[in-house]
Coordinates of C-alpha atoms and ligand atoms in Angstrom, one line a residue:
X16 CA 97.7 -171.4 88.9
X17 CA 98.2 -170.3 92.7
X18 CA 101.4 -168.8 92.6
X19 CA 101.7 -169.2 96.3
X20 CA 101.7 -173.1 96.0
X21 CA 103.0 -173.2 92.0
X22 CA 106.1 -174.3 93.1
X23 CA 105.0 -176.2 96.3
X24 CA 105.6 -180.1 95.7
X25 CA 103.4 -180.6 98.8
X26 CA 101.2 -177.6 98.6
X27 CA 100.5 -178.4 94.3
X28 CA 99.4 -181.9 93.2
X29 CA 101.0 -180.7 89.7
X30 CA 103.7 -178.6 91.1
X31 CA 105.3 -182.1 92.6
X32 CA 105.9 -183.7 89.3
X33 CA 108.8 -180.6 88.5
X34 CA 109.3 -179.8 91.6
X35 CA 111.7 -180.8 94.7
X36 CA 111.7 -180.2 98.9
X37 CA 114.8 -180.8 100.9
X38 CA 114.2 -181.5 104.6
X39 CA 117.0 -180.2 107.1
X40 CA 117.1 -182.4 110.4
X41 CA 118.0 -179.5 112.6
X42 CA 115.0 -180.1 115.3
X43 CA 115.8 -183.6 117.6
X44 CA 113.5 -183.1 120.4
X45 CA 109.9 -182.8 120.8
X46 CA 107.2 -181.6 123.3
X47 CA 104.5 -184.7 123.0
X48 CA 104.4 -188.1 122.0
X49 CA 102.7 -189.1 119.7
X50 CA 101.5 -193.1 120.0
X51 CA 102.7 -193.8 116.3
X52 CA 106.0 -192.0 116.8
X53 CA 109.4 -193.6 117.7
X54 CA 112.2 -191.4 116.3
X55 CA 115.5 -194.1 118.1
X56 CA 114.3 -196.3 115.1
X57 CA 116.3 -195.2 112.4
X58 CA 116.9 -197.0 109.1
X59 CA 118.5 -195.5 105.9
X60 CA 116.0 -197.7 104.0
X61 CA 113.1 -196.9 105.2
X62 CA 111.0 -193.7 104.5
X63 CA 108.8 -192.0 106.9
X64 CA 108.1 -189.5 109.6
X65 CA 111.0 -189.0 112.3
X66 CA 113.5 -191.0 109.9
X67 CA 116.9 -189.7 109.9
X68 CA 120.3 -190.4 109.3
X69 CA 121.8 -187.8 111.1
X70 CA 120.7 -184.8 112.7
X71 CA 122.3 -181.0 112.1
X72 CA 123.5 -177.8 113.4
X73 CA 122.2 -174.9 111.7
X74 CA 125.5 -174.2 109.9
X75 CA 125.9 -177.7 108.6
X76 CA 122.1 -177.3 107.3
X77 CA 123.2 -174.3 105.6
X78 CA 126.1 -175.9 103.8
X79 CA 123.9 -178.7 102.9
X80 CA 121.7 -176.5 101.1
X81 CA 124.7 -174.9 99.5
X82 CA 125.4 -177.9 97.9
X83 CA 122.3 -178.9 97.0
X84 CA 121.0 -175.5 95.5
X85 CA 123.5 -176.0 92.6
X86 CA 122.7 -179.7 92.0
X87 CA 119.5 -179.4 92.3
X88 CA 117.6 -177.2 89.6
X89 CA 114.6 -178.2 90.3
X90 CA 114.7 -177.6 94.1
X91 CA 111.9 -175.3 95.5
X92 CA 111.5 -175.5 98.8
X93 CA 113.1 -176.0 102.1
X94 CA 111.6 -177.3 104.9
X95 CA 111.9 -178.3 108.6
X96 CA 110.0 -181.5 109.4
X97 CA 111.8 -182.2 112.6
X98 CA 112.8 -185.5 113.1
X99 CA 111.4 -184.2 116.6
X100 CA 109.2 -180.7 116.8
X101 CA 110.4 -177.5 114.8
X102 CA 108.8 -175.7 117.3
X103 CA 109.7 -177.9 120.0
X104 CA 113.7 -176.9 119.2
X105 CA 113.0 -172.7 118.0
X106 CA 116.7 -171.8 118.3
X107 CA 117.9 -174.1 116.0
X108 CA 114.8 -174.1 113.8
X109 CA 114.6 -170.3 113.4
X110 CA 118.5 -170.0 113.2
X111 CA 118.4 -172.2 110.2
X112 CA 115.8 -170.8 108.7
X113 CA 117.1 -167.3 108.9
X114 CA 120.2 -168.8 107.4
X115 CA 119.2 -169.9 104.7
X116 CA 116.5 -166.8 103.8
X117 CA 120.0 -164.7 103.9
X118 CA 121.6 -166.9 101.1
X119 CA 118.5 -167.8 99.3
X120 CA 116.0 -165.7 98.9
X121 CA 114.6 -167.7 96.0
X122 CA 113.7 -170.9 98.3
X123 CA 110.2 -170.9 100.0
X124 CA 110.8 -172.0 103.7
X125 CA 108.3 -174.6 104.9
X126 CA 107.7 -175.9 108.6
X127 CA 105.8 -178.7 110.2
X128 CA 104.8 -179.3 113.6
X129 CA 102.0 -180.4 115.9
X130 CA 101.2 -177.4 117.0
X131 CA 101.5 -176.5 120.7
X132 CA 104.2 -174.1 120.5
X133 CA 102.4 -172.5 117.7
X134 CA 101.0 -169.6 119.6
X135 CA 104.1 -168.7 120.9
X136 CA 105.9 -168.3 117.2
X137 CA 103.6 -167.6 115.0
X138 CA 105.2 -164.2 114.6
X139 CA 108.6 -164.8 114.1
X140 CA 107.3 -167.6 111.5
X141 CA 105.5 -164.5 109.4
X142 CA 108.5 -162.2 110.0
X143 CA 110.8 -164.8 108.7
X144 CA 108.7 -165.2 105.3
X145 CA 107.9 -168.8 106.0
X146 CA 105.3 -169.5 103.6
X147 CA 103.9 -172.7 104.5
X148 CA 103.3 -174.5 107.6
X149 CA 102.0 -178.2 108.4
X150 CA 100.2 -178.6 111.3
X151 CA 99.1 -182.2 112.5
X152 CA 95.7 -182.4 113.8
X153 CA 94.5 -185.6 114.8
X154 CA 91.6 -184.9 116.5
X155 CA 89.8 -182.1 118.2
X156 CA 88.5 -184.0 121.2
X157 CA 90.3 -184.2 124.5
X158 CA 89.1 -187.7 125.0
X159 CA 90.3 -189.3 121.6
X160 CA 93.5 -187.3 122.1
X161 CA 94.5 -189.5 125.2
X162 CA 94.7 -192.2 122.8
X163 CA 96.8 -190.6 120.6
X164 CA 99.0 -189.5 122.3
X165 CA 100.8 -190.4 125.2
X166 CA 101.7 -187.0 126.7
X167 CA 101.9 -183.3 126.1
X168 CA 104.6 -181.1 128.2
X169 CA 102.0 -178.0 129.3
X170 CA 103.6 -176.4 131.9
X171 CA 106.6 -177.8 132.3
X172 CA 105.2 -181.2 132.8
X173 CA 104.0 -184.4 130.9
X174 CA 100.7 -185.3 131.2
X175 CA 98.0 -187.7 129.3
X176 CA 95.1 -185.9 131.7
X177 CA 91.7 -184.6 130.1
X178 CA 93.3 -181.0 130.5
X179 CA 96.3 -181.1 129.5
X180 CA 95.2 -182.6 126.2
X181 CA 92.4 -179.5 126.2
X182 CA 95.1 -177.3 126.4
X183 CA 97.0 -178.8 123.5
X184 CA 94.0 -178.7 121.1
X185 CA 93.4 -175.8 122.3
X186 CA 96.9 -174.2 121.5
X187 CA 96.4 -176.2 117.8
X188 CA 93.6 -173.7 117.2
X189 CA 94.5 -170.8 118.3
X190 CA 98.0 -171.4 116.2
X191 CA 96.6 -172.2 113.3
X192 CA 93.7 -169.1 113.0
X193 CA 97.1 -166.9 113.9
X194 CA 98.9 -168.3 110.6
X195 CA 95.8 -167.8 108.9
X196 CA 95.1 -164.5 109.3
X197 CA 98.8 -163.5 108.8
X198 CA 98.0 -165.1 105.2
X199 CA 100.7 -167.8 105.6
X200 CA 99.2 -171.2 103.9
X201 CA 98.4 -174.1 106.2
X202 CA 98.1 -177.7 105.6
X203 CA 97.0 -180.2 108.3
X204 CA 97.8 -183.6 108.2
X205 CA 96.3 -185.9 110.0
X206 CA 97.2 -189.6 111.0
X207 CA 94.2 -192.1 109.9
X208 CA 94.1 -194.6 112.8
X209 CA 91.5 -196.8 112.4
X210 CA 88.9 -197.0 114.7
X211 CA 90.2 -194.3 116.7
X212 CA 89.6 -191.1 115.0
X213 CA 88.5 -192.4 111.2
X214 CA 85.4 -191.0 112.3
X215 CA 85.7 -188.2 113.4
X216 CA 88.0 -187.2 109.7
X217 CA 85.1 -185.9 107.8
X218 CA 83.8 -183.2 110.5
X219 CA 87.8 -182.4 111.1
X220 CA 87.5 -181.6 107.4
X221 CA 84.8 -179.2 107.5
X222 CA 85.7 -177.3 110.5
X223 CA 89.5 -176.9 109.2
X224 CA 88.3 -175.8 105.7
X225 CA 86.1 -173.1 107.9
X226 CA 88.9 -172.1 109.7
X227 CA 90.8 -171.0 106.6
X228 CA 93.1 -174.4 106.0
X229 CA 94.4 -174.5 102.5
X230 CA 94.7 -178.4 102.3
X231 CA 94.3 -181.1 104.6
X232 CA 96.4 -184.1 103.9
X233 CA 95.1 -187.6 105.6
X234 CA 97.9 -190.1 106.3
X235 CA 97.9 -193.6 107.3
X236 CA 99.0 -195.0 110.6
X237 CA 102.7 -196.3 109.9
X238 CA 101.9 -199.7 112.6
X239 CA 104.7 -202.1 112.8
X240 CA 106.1 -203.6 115.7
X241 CA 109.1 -203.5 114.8
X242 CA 109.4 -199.4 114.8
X243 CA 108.5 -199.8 118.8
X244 CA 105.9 -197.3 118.8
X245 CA 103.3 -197.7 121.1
X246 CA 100.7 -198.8 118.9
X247 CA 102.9 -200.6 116.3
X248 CA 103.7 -203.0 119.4
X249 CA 100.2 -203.3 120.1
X250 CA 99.7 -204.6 117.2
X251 CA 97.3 -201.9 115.8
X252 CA 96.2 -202.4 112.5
X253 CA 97.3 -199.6 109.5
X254 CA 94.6 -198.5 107.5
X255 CA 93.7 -200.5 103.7
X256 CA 94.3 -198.6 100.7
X257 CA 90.7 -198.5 99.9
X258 CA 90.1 -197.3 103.6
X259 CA 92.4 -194.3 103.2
X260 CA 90.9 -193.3 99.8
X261 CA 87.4 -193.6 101.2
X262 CA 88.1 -191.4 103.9
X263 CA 89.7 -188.8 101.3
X264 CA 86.7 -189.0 99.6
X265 CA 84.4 -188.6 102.4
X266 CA 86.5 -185.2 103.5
X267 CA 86.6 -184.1 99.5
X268 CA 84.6 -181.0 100.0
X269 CA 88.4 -179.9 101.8
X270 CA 90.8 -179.4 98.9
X271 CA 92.8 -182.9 99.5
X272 CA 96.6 -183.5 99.1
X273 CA 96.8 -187.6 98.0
X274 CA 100.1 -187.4 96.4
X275 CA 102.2 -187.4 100.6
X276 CA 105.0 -189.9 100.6
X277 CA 105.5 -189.8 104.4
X278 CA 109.2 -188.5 104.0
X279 CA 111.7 -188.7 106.2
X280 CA 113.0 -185.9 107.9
X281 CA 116.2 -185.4 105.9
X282 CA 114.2 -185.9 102.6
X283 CA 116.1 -184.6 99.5
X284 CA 114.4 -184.5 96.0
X285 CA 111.1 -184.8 94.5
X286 CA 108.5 -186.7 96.5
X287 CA 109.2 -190.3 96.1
X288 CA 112.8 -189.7 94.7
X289 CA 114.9 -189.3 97.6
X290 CA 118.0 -188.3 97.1
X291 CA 118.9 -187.5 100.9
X292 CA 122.2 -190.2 100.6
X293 CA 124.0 -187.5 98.7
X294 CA 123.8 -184.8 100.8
X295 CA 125.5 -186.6 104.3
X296 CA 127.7 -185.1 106.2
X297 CA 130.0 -188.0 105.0
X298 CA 129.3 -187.8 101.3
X299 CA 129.8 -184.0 101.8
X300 CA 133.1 -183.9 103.8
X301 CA 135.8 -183.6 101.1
X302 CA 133.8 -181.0 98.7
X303 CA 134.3 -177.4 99.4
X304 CA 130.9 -175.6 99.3
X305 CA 130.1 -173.3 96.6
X306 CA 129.9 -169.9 96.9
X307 CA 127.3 -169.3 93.7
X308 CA 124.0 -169.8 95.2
X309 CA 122.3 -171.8 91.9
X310 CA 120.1 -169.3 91.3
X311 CA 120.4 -169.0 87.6
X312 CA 119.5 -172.5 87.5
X313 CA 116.4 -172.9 89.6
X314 CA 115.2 -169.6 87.5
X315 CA 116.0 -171.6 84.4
X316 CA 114.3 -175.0 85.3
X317 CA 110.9 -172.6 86.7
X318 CA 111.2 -171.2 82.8
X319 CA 111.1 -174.3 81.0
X320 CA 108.3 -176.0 83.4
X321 CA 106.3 -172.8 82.9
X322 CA 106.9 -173.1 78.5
X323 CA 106.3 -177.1 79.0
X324 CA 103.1 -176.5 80.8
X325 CA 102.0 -173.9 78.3
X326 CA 102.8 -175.8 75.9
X327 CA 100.9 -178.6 76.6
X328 CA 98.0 -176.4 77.7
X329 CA 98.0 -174.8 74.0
X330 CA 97.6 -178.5 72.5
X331 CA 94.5 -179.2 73.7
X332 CA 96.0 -182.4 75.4
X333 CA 94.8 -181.6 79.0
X334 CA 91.2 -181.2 77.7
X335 CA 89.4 -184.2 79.1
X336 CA 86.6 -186.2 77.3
X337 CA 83.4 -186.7 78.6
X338 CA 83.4 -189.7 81.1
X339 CA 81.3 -190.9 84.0
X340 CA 81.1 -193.6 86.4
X341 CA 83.4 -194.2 89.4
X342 CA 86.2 -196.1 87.9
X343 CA 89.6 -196.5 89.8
X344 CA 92.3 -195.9 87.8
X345 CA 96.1 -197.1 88.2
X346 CA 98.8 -195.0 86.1
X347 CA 102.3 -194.8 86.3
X348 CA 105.0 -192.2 85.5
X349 CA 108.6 -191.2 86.7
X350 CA 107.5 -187.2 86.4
X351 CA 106.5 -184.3 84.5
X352 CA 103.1 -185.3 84.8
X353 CA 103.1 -188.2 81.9
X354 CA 102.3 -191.7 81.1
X355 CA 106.4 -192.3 80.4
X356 CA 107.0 -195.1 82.7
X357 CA 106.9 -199.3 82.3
X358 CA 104.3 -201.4 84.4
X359 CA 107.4 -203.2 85.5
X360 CA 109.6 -200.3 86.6
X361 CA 106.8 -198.7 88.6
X362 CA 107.4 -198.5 92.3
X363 CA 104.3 -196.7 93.1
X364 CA 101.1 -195.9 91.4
X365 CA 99.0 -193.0 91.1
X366 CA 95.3 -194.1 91.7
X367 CA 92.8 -191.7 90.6
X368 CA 88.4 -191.6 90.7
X369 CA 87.3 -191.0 87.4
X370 CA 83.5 -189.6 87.6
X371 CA 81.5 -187.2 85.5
X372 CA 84.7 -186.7 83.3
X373 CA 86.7 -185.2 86.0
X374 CA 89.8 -187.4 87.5
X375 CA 90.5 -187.0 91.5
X376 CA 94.0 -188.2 92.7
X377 CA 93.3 -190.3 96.0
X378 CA 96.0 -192.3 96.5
X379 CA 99.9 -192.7 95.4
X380 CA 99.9 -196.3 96.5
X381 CA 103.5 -198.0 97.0
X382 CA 104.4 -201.3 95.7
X383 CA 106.4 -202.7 99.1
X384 CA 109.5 -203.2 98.5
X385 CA 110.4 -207.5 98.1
X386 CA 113.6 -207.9 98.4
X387 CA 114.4 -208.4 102.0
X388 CA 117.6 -210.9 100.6
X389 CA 117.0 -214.6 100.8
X390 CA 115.7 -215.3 104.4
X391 CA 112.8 -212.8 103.9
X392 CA 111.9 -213.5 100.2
X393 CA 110.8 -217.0 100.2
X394 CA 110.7 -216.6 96.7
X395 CA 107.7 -214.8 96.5
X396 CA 106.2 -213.7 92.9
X397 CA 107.1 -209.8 92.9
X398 CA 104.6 -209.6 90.1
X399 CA 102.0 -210.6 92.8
X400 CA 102.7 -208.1 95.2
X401 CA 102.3 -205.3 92.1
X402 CA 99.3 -207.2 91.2
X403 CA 97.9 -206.7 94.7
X404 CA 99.5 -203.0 95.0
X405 CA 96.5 -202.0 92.1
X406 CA 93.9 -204.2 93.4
X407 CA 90.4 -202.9 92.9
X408 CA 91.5 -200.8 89.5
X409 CA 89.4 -200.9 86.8
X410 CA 92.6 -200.4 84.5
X411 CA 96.4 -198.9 84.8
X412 CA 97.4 -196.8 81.8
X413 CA 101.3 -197.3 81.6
X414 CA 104.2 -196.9 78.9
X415 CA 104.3 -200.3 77.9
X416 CA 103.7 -204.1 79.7
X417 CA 105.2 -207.0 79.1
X418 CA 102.8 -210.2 77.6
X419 CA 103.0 -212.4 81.0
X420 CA 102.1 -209.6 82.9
X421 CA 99.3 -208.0 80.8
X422 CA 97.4 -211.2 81.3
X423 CA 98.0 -211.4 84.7
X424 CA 96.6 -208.2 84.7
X425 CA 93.5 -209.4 82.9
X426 CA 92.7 -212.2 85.1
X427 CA 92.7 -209.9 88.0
X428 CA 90.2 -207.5 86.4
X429 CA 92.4 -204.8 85.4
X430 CA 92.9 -203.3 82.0
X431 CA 96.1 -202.4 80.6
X432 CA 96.1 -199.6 78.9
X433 CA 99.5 -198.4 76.6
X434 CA 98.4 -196.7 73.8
X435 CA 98.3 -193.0 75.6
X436 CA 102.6 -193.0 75.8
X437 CA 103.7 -189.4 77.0
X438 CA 99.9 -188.1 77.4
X439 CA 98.8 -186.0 80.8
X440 CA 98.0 -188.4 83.2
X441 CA 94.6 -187.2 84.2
X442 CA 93.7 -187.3 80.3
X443 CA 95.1 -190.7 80.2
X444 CA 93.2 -192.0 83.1
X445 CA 90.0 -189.7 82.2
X446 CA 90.3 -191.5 78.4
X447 CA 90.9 -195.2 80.0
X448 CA 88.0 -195.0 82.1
X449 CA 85.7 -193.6 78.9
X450 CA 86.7 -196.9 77.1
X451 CA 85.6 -199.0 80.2
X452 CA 82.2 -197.4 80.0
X453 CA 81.7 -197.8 76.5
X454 CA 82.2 -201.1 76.7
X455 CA 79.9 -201.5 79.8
X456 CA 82.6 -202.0 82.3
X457 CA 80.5 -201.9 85.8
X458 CA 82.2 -198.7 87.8
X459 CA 83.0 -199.5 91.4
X460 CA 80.2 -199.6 93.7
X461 CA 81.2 -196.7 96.3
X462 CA 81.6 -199.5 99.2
X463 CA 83.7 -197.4 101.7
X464 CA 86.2 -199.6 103.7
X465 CA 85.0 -198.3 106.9
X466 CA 81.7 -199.8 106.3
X467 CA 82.2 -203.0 105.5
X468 CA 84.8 -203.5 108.5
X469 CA 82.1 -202.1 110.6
X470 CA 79.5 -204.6 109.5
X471 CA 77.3 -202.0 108.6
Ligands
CLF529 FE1 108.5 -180.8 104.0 FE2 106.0 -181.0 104.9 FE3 107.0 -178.7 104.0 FE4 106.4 -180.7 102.3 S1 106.9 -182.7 103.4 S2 107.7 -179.8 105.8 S3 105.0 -179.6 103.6 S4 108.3 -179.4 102.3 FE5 105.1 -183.3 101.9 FE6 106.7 -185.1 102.9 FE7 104.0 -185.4 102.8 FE8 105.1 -183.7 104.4 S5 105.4 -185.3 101.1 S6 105.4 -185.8 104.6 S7 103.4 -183.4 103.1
SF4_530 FE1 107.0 -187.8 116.8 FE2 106.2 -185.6 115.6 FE3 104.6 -186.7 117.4 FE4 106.8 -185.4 118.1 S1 105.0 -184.5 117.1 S2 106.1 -187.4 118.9 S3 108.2 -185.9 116.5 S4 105.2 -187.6 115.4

């Protein structure tokens, strides 16, 4: 295993299932704007991008992470993913950073930003020991970044021109080839918008995987009106679950992260288990911090994972049976990298491609949350939405399922499967698909989204 990315939640498909990130909001402002981006909207609720609660001084970061570092064994990383620009606010964002490197040296320090400051910091970044940077790169044409976004500051001054957005791709590049060659790991994420750069993903791949990229991580467009972004009040349509995963597919020869969660900006806790409420200034206000720095514990949790993994390497159990075909599989689990959780608990689902034996996470696909209280519900059949979350699975390999909603699994066409409790999920889903093919299940046909919306 990588042992720059072992303990990575983002960085480590497996490292996110022991793993945990903490976000400090420390950077407000920011130096574009993006057409999908509207960081007033704020809702404790909701999780994605520019989300926050509240927003921080360095020193009330730092105590933040004082607290967390001794309730939080399994906490890894720290990172600054705005709600605005890291690199759009340095002060603040290199202040907290050197903070916290004082007090724990243990943590890996991850940043994420669009880029066009890049140039100017990627020095202090490296001399900082930040590990890991994001970088969002949408496009790398001037002409599709108009679209995008609705200004860059270059110079001093906010502008959409042909130019301007040439000097901000331009500024992406040259950032990201400095990280590179000071051996810092990058990661782009990019924002699938449909029918503005979904075609242009697969050469983005290519070219970032040539330019020394550790991982690219697609995203969907977040689109509702009701955020107030410019394209969410347009009306612009998010990208299908299939669409995204054919996308990833069609940019697999780039090592692909499908496990995101779009987290907020004051994200606590491993991906999908946000624990950010805890840590508030509020919730915080009456507890004195503590002065051990919880690094016996971190060093502790890191021991067992490493003996669990071992462990469960030694058993055979990761070895994975001979398979083929391009089945979709739907599994659930509440961590460590097992089948351990109930069809009916599962908020969100891993989806993985099982071909030729080998099992390829492309999606972690959320069941939407239903209850908006009475007005919204309408009593509508939660069962239906879960039903719908998984649609287009061959089968969903789970802890157990209930009678009523294993057949309503069957008459939708997919399988349950709960006879592999507590076994590796890519075994699980690897083993699920080799029983659809000996019974001479059909594998998906590889009909990519894109295609069939563009009537091709
Ligand atoms: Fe945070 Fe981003 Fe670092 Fe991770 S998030 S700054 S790399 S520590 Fe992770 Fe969250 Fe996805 Fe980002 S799940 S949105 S990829
Ligand atoms: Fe929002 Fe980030 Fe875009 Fe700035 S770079 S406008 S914070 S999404």
């Amino acid at each position: 295993m990588d042992k720059r990315t072992a303990r990575h939640p983002c960085y480590s498909e497996s490292a996110h299932h022991f793993f945990a990130r903490m976000h400090m909001a420390v950077a407000p402002g920011c130096n574009i704007q993006c057409a999908y981006c509207n960081r007033k909207y704020d809702c404790a609720n909701e999780s994605r991008p520019g989300v926050v609660s509240e927003r921080l001084k360095p020193e009330e970061a730092l105590r933040k992470v004082r607290h967390a570092a001794v309730r939080m064994k399994e906490l890894s990383v720290i990172g600054i993913a705005g709600p605005g620009d890291a690199l759009a606010n340095p002060g603040r964002t290199f202040k907290t950073l050197r903070l916290i490197r004082e007090r724990f040296p243990d943590l890996a320090l991850c940043l994420s930003t669009n880029g066009l400051k890049l140039p100017d910091h990627a020095g202090e970044i490296a001399d900082l020991g930040v590990g890991h940077v994001t970088v969002t790169v949408n496009t790398f044409k001037p002409e599709t970044a108009r679209r995008i976004y609705e200004w860059v500051a270059v110079s001093g001054r906010k502008s959409n021109s042909q130019e301007a957005m040439e000097k901000f791709l331009a500024a992406q590049r040259e950032g990201i080839r400095a990280l590179v060659e000071k051996g810092i790991l990058v990661k782009v994420n990019s924002i699938l918008i449909p029918g503005i750069n979904d075609e242009e993903l697969p050469f983005i791949s290519k070219k970032l995987k040539l330019m020394g990229v550790f991982i690219h991580n697609i995203m969907p467009l977040i689109s509702r009106p009701e955020h107030g972004t410019k394209l969410g009040v347009m009306g612009w349509p998010e990208p299908a679950a299939a669409e995204l995963e054919a996308v990833r597919e069609a940019c697999g020869d780039m090592k692909q992260m499908a496990h995101c969660r779009q987290c907020r900006a004051d994200a606590a806790g491993r991906l999908g288990k946000d624990g950010f409420a805890g840590f508030t200034k509020e919730a915080l206000a009456s507890a004195p911090a503590p002065e051990d720095n919880g690094a016996a514990g971190r060093a502790e949790w890191k021991r067992r994972v490493g003996e669990f993994l071992a462990r469960r390497a030694a058993s055979g159990r990761e070895g994975k049976p001979g398979a083929h075909g391009g089945f979709l599989v739907a599994a659930c689990t509440k961590g460590l990298g097992l089948v351990n959780q109930h069809f009916g608990h599962a908020k969100e689902f891993f989806i993985y491609r099982v071909a030729g034996g080998e099992a390829r996470l492309v999606n972690v696909r959320k069941v939407e949350s239903y209850c908006g209280g009475p007005a919204e519900c309408g009593g509508e059949d939660p069962l239906e939405r879960i039903i719908e979350t998984i649609s287009g699975c061959h089968a969903v390999v789970c802890l157990r399922v209930g009678y009523g909603p294993a057949k309503r699994l069957a008459e939708a066409g997919v399988k349950p499967v709960t006879d592999l409790p507590y076994t590796p999920i890519e075994r699980a889903v690897v083993e699920a698909a080799s029983r659809l093919a000996a019974k001479g299940a059909a594998p998906t046909m590889d009909e990519s989204a894109m295609e069939k919306r563009n009537g091709a």
